[in-house]
Structures are given as structure tokens and as C-alpha cells.
PDB file of C-alpha atoms in Angstrom:
ATOM      1  CA  UNK A   1       0.000   0.000   0.000  1.00 34.00           C
ATOM      2  CA  UNK A   2       3.017   2.250   0.222  1.00 38.00           C
ATOM      3  CA  UNK A   3       4.889   2.907  -2.944  1.00 37.00           C
ATOM      4  CA  UNK A   4       8.037   4.872  -3.375  1.00 34.00           C
ATOM      5  CA  UNK A   5       9.648   7.019  -6.027  1.00 34.00           C
ATOM      6  CA  UNK A   6      13.240   5.977  -5.548  1.00 34.00           C
ATOM      7  CA  UNK A   7      14.627   2.419  -5.591  1.00 34.00           C
ATOM      8  CA  UNK A   8      14.749   2.236  -1.821  1.00 36.00           C
ATOM      9  CA  UNK A   9      13.545  -0.250   0.743  1.00 40.00           C
ATOM     10  CA  UNK A  10      10.450   0.527   2.801  1.00 41.00           C
ATOM     11  CA  UNK A  11      11.243   0.107   6.462  1.00 44.00           C
ATOM     12  CA  UNK A  12       8.254   0.037   8.833  1.00 46.00           C
ATOM     13  CA  UNK A  13       9.371   0.919  12.331  1.00 43.00           C
ATOM     14  CA  UNK A  14       7.149   0.568  15.414  1.00 41.00           C
ATOM     15  CA  UNK A  15       7.382   3.677  17.552  1.00 38.00           C
ATOM     16  CA  UNK A  16       8.594   1.607  20.498  1.00 38.00           C
ATOM     17  CA  UNK A  17      11.944   1.238  18.682  1.00 38.00           C
ATOM     18  CA  UNK A  18      14.317   3.934  19.836  1.00 40.00           C
ATOM     19  CA  UNK A  19      14.362   6.771  17.334  1.00 42.00           C
ATOM     20  CA  UNK A  20      17.933   7.407  18.380  1.00 42.00           C
ATOM     21  CA  UNK A  21      18.913   4.424  16.228  1.00 45.00           C
ATOM     22  CA  UNK A  22      17.759   6.382  13.158  1.00 43.00           C
ATOM     23  CA  UNK A  23      19.517   9.695  13.721  1.00 45.00           C
ATOM     24  CA  UNK A  24      22.106   9.135  11.014  1.00 46.00           C
ATOM     25  CA  UNK A  25      21.168  11.045   7.838  1.00 44.00           C
ATOM     26  CA  UNK A  26      22.891   8.463   5.624  1.00 46.00           C
ATOM     27  CA  UNK A  27      20.832   5.652   7.170  1.00 47.00           C
ATOM     28  CA  UNK A  28      17.617   7.606   6.559  1.00 44.00           C
ATOM     29  CA  UNK A  29      18.457   8.216   2.919  1.00 45.00           C
ATOM     30  CA  UNK A  30      19.068   4.488   2.340  1.00 45.00           C
ATOM     31  CA  UNK A  31      15.466   3.648   3.200  1.00 46.00           C
ATOM     32  CA  UNK A  32      11.967   4.943   2.831  1.00 47.00           C
ATOM     33  CA  UNK A  33      11.265   5.130   6.546  1.00 51.00           C
ATOM     34  CA  UNK A  34       7.767   4.909   7.950  1.00 56.00           C
ATOM     35  CA  UNK A  35       7.362   5.379  11.693  1.00 54.00           C
ATOM     36  CA  UNK A  36       3.968   4.132  12.844  1.00 51.00           C
ATOM     37  CA  UNK A  37       2.230   4.242  16.211  1.00 50.00           C
ATOM     38  CA  UNK A  38       3.923   7.607  16.533  1.00 51.00           C
ATOM     39  CA  UNK A  39       3.706  10.152  19.303  1.00 57.00           C
ATOM     40  CA  UNK A  40       6.147  12.712  18.012  1.00 61.00           C
ATOM     41  CA  UNK A  41       9.485  12.863  16.241  1.00 61.00           C
ATOM     42  CA  UNK A  42      10.986  15.070  18.954  1.00 63.00           C
ATOM     43  CA  UNK A  43      13.604  12.430  19.678  1.00 63.00           C
ATOM     44  CA  UNK A  44      15.173  13.028  16.267  1.00 66.00           C
ATOM     45  CA  UNK A  45      17.493  15.959  15.613  1.00 70.00           C
ATOM     46  CA  UNK A  46      15.711  19.005  14.171  1.00 75.00           C
ATOM     47  CA  UNK A  47      17.488  18.794  10.812  1.00 75.00           C
ATOM     48  CA  UNK A  48      16.156  15.232  10.353  1.00 73.00           C
ATOM     49  CA  UNK A  49      12.580  15.981  11.424  1.00 73.00           C
ATOM     50  CA  UNK A  50      12.271  18.175   8.319  1.00 78.00           C
ATOM     51  CA  UNK A  51      12.688  15.063   6.137  1.00 77.00           C
ATOM     52  CA  UNK A  52       9.347  13.625   7.337  1.00 76.00           C
ATOM     53  CA  UNK A  53       5.664  14.227   6.606  1.00 78.00           C
ATOM     54  CA  UNK A  54       2.722  13.028   8.693  1.00 79.00           C
ATOM     55  CA  UNK A  55      -0.386  11.049   7.688  1.00 82.00           C
ATOM     56  CA  UNK A  56      -2.752   8.259   8.735  1.00 83.00           C
ATOM     57  CA  UNK A  57      -3.035   4.995   6.797  1.00 82.00           C
ATOM     58  CA  UNK A  58      -4.200   1.402   7.050  1.00 81.00           C
ATOM     59  CA  UNK A  59      -1.467  -1.269   7.087  1.00 76.00           C
ATOM     60  CA  UNK A  60      -2.165  -4.957   6.456  1.00 75.00           C
ATOM     61  CA  UNK A  61      -1.597  -6.986   9.592  1.00 75.00           C
ATOM     62  CA  UNK A  62      -1.034  -3.876  11.725  1.00 74.00           C
ATOM     63  CA  UNK A  63      -3.954  -1.469  11.272  1.00 75.00           C
ATOM     64  CA  UNK A  64      -6.666  -3.035   9.120  1.00 77.00           C
ATOM     65  CA  UNK A  65      -9.811  -1.436  10.583  1.00 76.00           C
ATOM     66  CA  UNK A  66      -8.597   1.817  12.143  1.00 78.00           C
ATOM     67  CA  UNK A  67      -5.903   4.009  10.579  1.00 82.00           C
ATOM     68  CA  UNK A  68      -2.578   4.350  12.298  1.00 77.00           C
ATOM     69  CA  UNK A  69      -0.594   7.578  12.435  1.00 77.00           C
ATOM     70  CA  UNK A  70       2.688   7.562  10.561  1.00 76.00           C
ATOM     71  CA  UNK A  71       5.626   9.779   9.763  1.00 74.00           C
ATOM     72  CA  UNK A  72       7.228   9.008   6.396  1.00 74.00           C
ATOM     73  CA  UNK A  73      10.199  10.296   4.448  1.00 73.00           C
ATOM     74  CA  UNK A  74       9.082  13.074   2.101  1.00 77.00           C
ATOM     75  CA  UNK A  75      10.108  12.814  -1.518  1.00 73.00           C
ATOM     76  CA  UNK A  76      10.581   9.050  -1.386  1.00 68.00           C
ATOM     77  CA  UNK A  77       7.196   7.777  -0.234  1.00 72.00           C
ATOM     78  CA  UNK A  78       3.809   8.095  -1.911  1.00 73.00           C
ATOM     79  CA  UNK A  79       0.665   7.251   0.036  1.00 76.00           C
ATOM     80  CA  UNK A  80      -1.729   5.524  -2.372  1.00 77.00           C
ATOM     81  CA  UNK A  81      -5.507   6.081  -2.216  1.00 79.00           C
ATOM     82  CA  UNK A  82      -5.936   2.380  -1.389  1.00 78.00           C
ATOM     83  CA  UNK A  83      -3.969   2.821   1.849  1.00 81.00           C
ATOM     84  CA  UNK A  84      -6.589   5.350   2.970  1.00 82.00           C
ATOM     85  CA  UNK A  85      -9.349   2.697   3.015  1.00 79.00           C
ATOM     86  CA  UNK A  86      -9.853   0.056   5.672  1.00 82.00           C
ATOM     87  CA  UNK A  87      -8.348  -3.167   4.367  1.00 75.00           C
ATOM     88  CA  UNK A  88     -11.390  -5.180   5.410  1.00 69.00           C
ATOM     89  CA  UNK A  89     -13.628  -2.893   3.348  1.00 69.00           C
ATOM     90  CA  UNK A  90     -11.791  -2.803   0.023  1.00 73.00           C
ATOM     91  CA  UNK A  91     -14.133  -4.182  -2.611  1.00 84.00           C
ATOM     92  CA  UNK A  92     -12.590  -5.776  -5.677  1.00 88.00           C
ATOM     93  CA  UNK A  93     -14.202  -5.732  -9.094  1.00 93.00           C
ATOM     94  CA  UNK A  94     -13.496  -8.243 -11.812  1.00 95.00           C
ATOM     95  CA  UNK A  95     -14.045  -8.383 -15.556  1.00 97.00           C
ATOM     96  CA  UNK A  96     -13.708 -11.919 -16.889  1.00 97.00           C
ATOM     97  CA  UNK A  97     -13.478 -13.084 -20.487  1.00 97.00           C
ATOM     98  CA  UNK A  98     -12.926 -16.611 -21.819  1.00 96.00           C
ATOM     99  CA  UNK A  99     -11.905 -17.273 -25.406  1.00 96.00           C
ATOM    100  CA  UNK A 100      -9.843 -19.812 -27.268  1.00 96.00           C
ATOM    101  CA  UNK A 101      -6.370 -18.864 -28.411  1.00 96.00           C
ATOM    102  CA  UNK A 102      -7.688 -18.911 -32.001  1.00 96.00           C
ATOM    103  CA  UNK A 103     -10.385 -16.361 -31.089  1.00 97.00           C
ATOM    104  CA  UNK A 104      -7.821 -14.148 -29.363  1.00 96.00           C
ATOM    105  CA  UNK A 105      -5.625 -14.249 -32.479  1.00 96.00           C
ATOM    106  CA  UNK A 106      -8.577 -12.991 -34.548  1.00 95.00           C
ATOM    107  CA  UNK A 107      -9.059  -9.936 -32.313  1.00 94.00           C
ATOM    108  CA  UNK A 108      -7.214  -6.635 -32.842  1.00 94.00           C
ATOM    109  CA  UNK A 109      -3.655  -6.563 -31.492  1.00 94.00           C
ATOM    110  CA  UNK A 110      -4.819  -4.002 -28.937  1.00 95.00           C
ATOM    111  CA  UNK A 111      -8.139  -4.966 -27.410  1.00 95.00           C
ATOM    112  CA  UNK A 112     -10.128  -2.769 -25.012  1.00 96.00           C
ATOM    113  CA  UNK A 113     -12.223  -3.929 -22.060  1.00 97.00           C
ATOM    114  CA  UNK A 114     -14.671  -1.619 -20.284  1.00 97.00           C
ATOM    115  CA  UNK A 115     -14.572  -1.566 -16.488  1.00 97.00           C
ATOM    116  CA  UNK A 116     -17.970  -1.226 -14.757  1.00 96.00           C
ATOM    117  CA  UNK A 117     -16.558   1.468 -12.448  1.00 94.00           C
ATOM    118  CA  UNK A 118     -13.415   3.532 -11.896  1.00 93.00           C
ATOM    119  CA  UNK A 119     -10.725   1.891  -9.762  1.00 93.00           C
ATOM    120  CA  UNK A 120      -9.675   3.496  -6.486  1.00 86.00           C
ATOM    121  CA  UNK A 121      -6.110   3.421  -7.733  1.00 85.00           C
ATOM    122  CA  UNK A 122      -5.309   2.455 -11.344  1.00 91.00           C
ATOM    123  CA  UNK A 123      -1.861   1.273 -10.199  1.00 87.00           C
ATOM    124  CA  UNK A 124      -3.570  -1.611  -8.361  1.00 88.00           C
ATOM    125  CA  UNK A 125      -5.163  -3.080 -11.502  1.00 94.00           C
ATOM    126  CA  UNK A 126      -4.008  -6.637 -12.206  1.00 94.00           C
ATOM    127  CA  UNK A 127      -4.588  -8.731 -15.321  1.00 96.00           C
ATOM    128  CA  UNK A 128      -4.481 -12.474 -14.715  1.00 96.00           C
ATOM    129  CA  UNK A 129      -4.401 -15.041 -17.514  1.00 95.00           C
ATOM    130  CA  UNK A 130      -5.438 -18.637 -16.841  1.00 94.00           C
ATOM    131  CA  UNK A 131      -4.630 -21.353 -19.352  1.00 93.00           C
ATOM    132  CA  UNK A 132      -4.540 -25.164 -19.381  1.00 90.00           C
ATOM    133  CA  UNK A 133      -1.368 -26.666 -18.010  1.00 86.00           C
ATOM    134  CA  UNK A 134       1.077 -28.243 -20.439  1.00 81.00           C
ATOM    135  CA  UNK A 135       2.975 -31.462 -19.678  1.00 81.00           C
ATOM    136  CA  UNK A 136       5.380 -32.865 -22.284  1.00 78.00           C
ATOM    137  CA  UNK A 137       3.798 -30.653 -24.951  1.00 75.00           C
ATOM    138  CA  UNK A 138       0.275 -31.896 -24.184  1.00 80.00           C
ATOM    139  CA  UNK A 139      -2.676 -30.333 -22.397  1.00 84.00           C
ATOM    140  CA  UNK A 140      -3.097 -31.495 -18.829  1.00 80.00           C
ATOM    141  CA  UNK A 141      -6.627 -31.995 -17.586  1.00 77.00           C
ATOM    142  CA  UNK A 142      -5.433 -32.008 -14.003  1.00 77.00           C
ATOM    143  CA  UNK A 143      -4.091 -28.496 -13.577  1.00 83.00           C
ATOM    144  CA  UNK A 144      -4.090 -24.996 -15.020  1.00 88.00           C
ATOM    145  CA  UNK A 145      -1.401 -22.355 -15.159  1.00 90.00           C
ATOM    146  CA  UNK A 146      -2.050 -18.735 -14.279  1.00 92.00           C
ATOM    147  CA  UNK A 147       0.178 -15.708 -14.561  1.00 92.00           C
ATOM    148  CA  UNK A 148       0.010 -11.935 -14.238  1.00 93.00           C
ATOM    149  CA  UNK A 149       0.000 -10.258 -17.623  1.00 95.00           C
ATOM    150  CA  UNK A 150       1.639  -6.845 -17.561  1.00 93.00           C
ATOM    151  CA  UNK A 151       1.183  -5.699 -21.161  1.00 95.00           C
ATOM    152  CA  UNK A 152      -1.830  -3.469 -20.596  1.00 96.00           C
ATOM    153  CA  UNK A 153      -2.718   0.133 -19.915  1.00 96.00           C
ATOM    154  CA  UNK A 154      -5.546   1.817 -18.053  1.00 97.00           C
ATOM    155  CA  UNK A 155      -7.151   4.920 -19.496  1.00 96.00           C
ATOM    156  CA  UNK A 156     -10.308   7.025 -19.385  1.00 96.00           C
ATOM    157  CA  UNK A 157     -12.235   7.355 -22.630  1.00 96.00           C
ATOM    158  CA  UNK A 158     -14.779  10.185 -22.351  1.00 94.00           C
ATOM    159  CA  UNK A 159     -14.870   9.502 -18.596  1.00 93.00           C
ATOM    160  CA  UNK A 160     -15.349   5.733 -18.991  1.00 96.00           C
ATOM    161  CA  UNK A 161     -12.687   3.528 -17.353  1.00 97.00           C
ATOM    162  CA  UNK A 162     -11.057   1.123 -19.786  1.00 97.00           C
ATOM    163  CA  UNK A 163      -8.159  -1.312 -19.931  1.00 97.00           C
ATOM    164  CA  UNK A 164      -6.301  -1.944 -23.186  1.00 97.00           C
ATOM    165  CA  UNK A 165      -4.570  -5.328 -23.479  1.00 96.00           C
ATOM    166  CA  UNK A 166      -1.787  -5.911 -25.970  1.00 96.00           C
ATOM    167  CA  UNK A 167      -2.857  -9.260 -27.392  1.00 95.00           C
ATOM    168  CA  UNK A 168       0.132  -9.643 -29.710  1.00 94.00           C
ATOM    169  CA  UNK A 169       2.333  -9.991 -26.629  1.00 94.00           C
ATOM    170  CA  UNK A 170      -0.131 -12.424 -25.012  1.00 95.00           C
ATOM    171  CA  UNK A 171      -0.390 -14.613 -28.141  1.00 96.00           C
ATOM    172  CA  UNK A 172       3.397 -14.749 -28.395  1.00 95.00           C
ATOM    173  CA  UNK A 173       3.714 -15.879 -24.770  1.00 93.00           C
ATOM    174  CA  UNK A 174       0.969 -18.507 -25.054  1.00 93.00           C
ATOM    175  CA  UNK A 175       2.433 -19.972 -28.254  1.00 93.00           C
ATOM    176  CA  UNK A 176       5.886 -20.056 -26.682  1.00 91.00           C
ATOM    177  CA  UNK A 177       4.317 -22.167 -23.911  1.00 88.00           C
ATOM    178  CA  UNK A 178       2.870 -24.655 -26.460  1.00 88.00           C
ATOM    179  CA  UNK A 179      -0.774 -23.598 -25.979  1.00 90.00           C
ATOM    180  CA  UNK A 180      -2.938 -24.844 -28.884  1.00 92.00           C
ATOM    181  CA  UNK A 181      -5.462 -22.718 -30.826  1.00 94.00           C
ATOM    182  CA  UNK A 182      -8.482 -24.654 -29.509  1.00 94.00           C
ATOM    183  CA  UNK A 183      -7.592 -24.342 -25.815  1.00 93.00           C
ATOM    184  CA  UNK A 184      -9.624 -21.975 -23.594  1.00 94.00           C
ATOM    185  CA  UNK A 185      -7.908 -18.896 -22.184  1.00 95.00           C
ATOM    186  CA  UNK A 186      -9.462 -16.934 -19.311  1.00 96.00           C
ATOM    187  CA  UNK A 187      -8.553 -13.288 -18.854  1.00 97.00           C
ATOM    188  CA  UNK A 188      -9.394 -11.644 -15.507  1.00 97.00           C
ATOM    189  CA  UNK A 189      -9.023  -7.910 -14.944  1.00 97.00           C
ATOM    190  CA  UNK A 190      -9.090  -7.289 -11.188  1.00 95.00           C
ATOM    191  CA  UNK A 191      -9.290  -3.800  -9.694  1.00 94.00           C
ATOM    192  CA  UNK A 192     -10.185  -2.085  -6.377  1.00 89.00           C
ATOM    193  CA  UNK A 193     -13.645  -0.565  -6.825  1.00 86.00           C
ATOM    194  CA  UNK A 194     -14.698   2.830  -5.492  1.00 74.00           C
TER     195      UNK A 194
END
């Protein structure tokens, strides 16, 4: 639920940990620090306090129903809209489509799906592809394979939320994995609903 702008590690620190351990500027710049269960940052030197901003968020496994106060390093940490909602209450929408590989090949290289509603955060959209499992070049009736497909983009078209999938990339991947034209392929677009 926390994302960051720089390639840094997110370090969640319970307030009970001594802030004195994090007074070194170099140590702070190596991580995206998030102090939660905070009281104040008065234990840090003044020049380091300026590096932090304050907010309240929900954190999985720590604060799922009630938000917890945090201080986080400015400039390195972005608080996503999803982290502002109780984790128990996030509602997920799904658009599902099943077609054979042959049918997918007949579609335009870039195919658009309409979403019933706008996502809370477009960055949390996932596209999952489910296909029959392949064993020794043959279709297995006992298991399926699923993977996240990342060749897509979210956009608004006259205010309507849409997801464009790049089917040429999907077809290439499926064929590389020995999927036959007649096999069913399920595409699931999963997103956090408003």
C-alpha cells in the first residue's frame, strides 16, 4: 500500500523502537522510513525531522480497521488512495473473459475492455491469464497455469474507465508455452472498486 519514487527499501518501524537508532542522515536516505504508532518525532534531531511528513493509513496486519498515524520520508514515499481505506472494506471488481487462443488471435492486437466502475487506484489493476497446463507438450486436464500479464494500460475514454490489453504480446507468450489454438484462455481484470 506504500509505494516509493526511488529504488529504496520501505522500512516500517514501530514507535517503540528507539528513534535514536535512526539519527544518522545516511541511514535515513538508504530507506523509505515509515514510523507508525507515533507520538512525536521530537527524539530526532531538528534537521532530520524536516525530512518527514505526517499522515494516517491502514497497514495490512497492523492497522486493518482503524488508521494508524505515521511519519514518512518526504520525496521518497507516496501514500496511495488504497492505503486510505480500511483493508477489510476494500471491494474488488473483476471483468472476466474466456476465449480460445484462435479467437484471441482474430481480435485486434490491442483490445479494449470496459470496467464497470473507476478503480480506487489504477496502479492496483491486475490482469491475470489462466490457461490449461502443459505437460510434455500436451494439455493437462489435471491443472491450469495462471500468470500476471503486464502488457496493458488503463485509461479514461470520455470519462469511462477502460483497460487496453496488448494481445500480440499475449499470443506470443501462449504460443511459446505450447498452448494450442483450440484451448480456452481466461482473462481476468481485477481492480479495487470505489
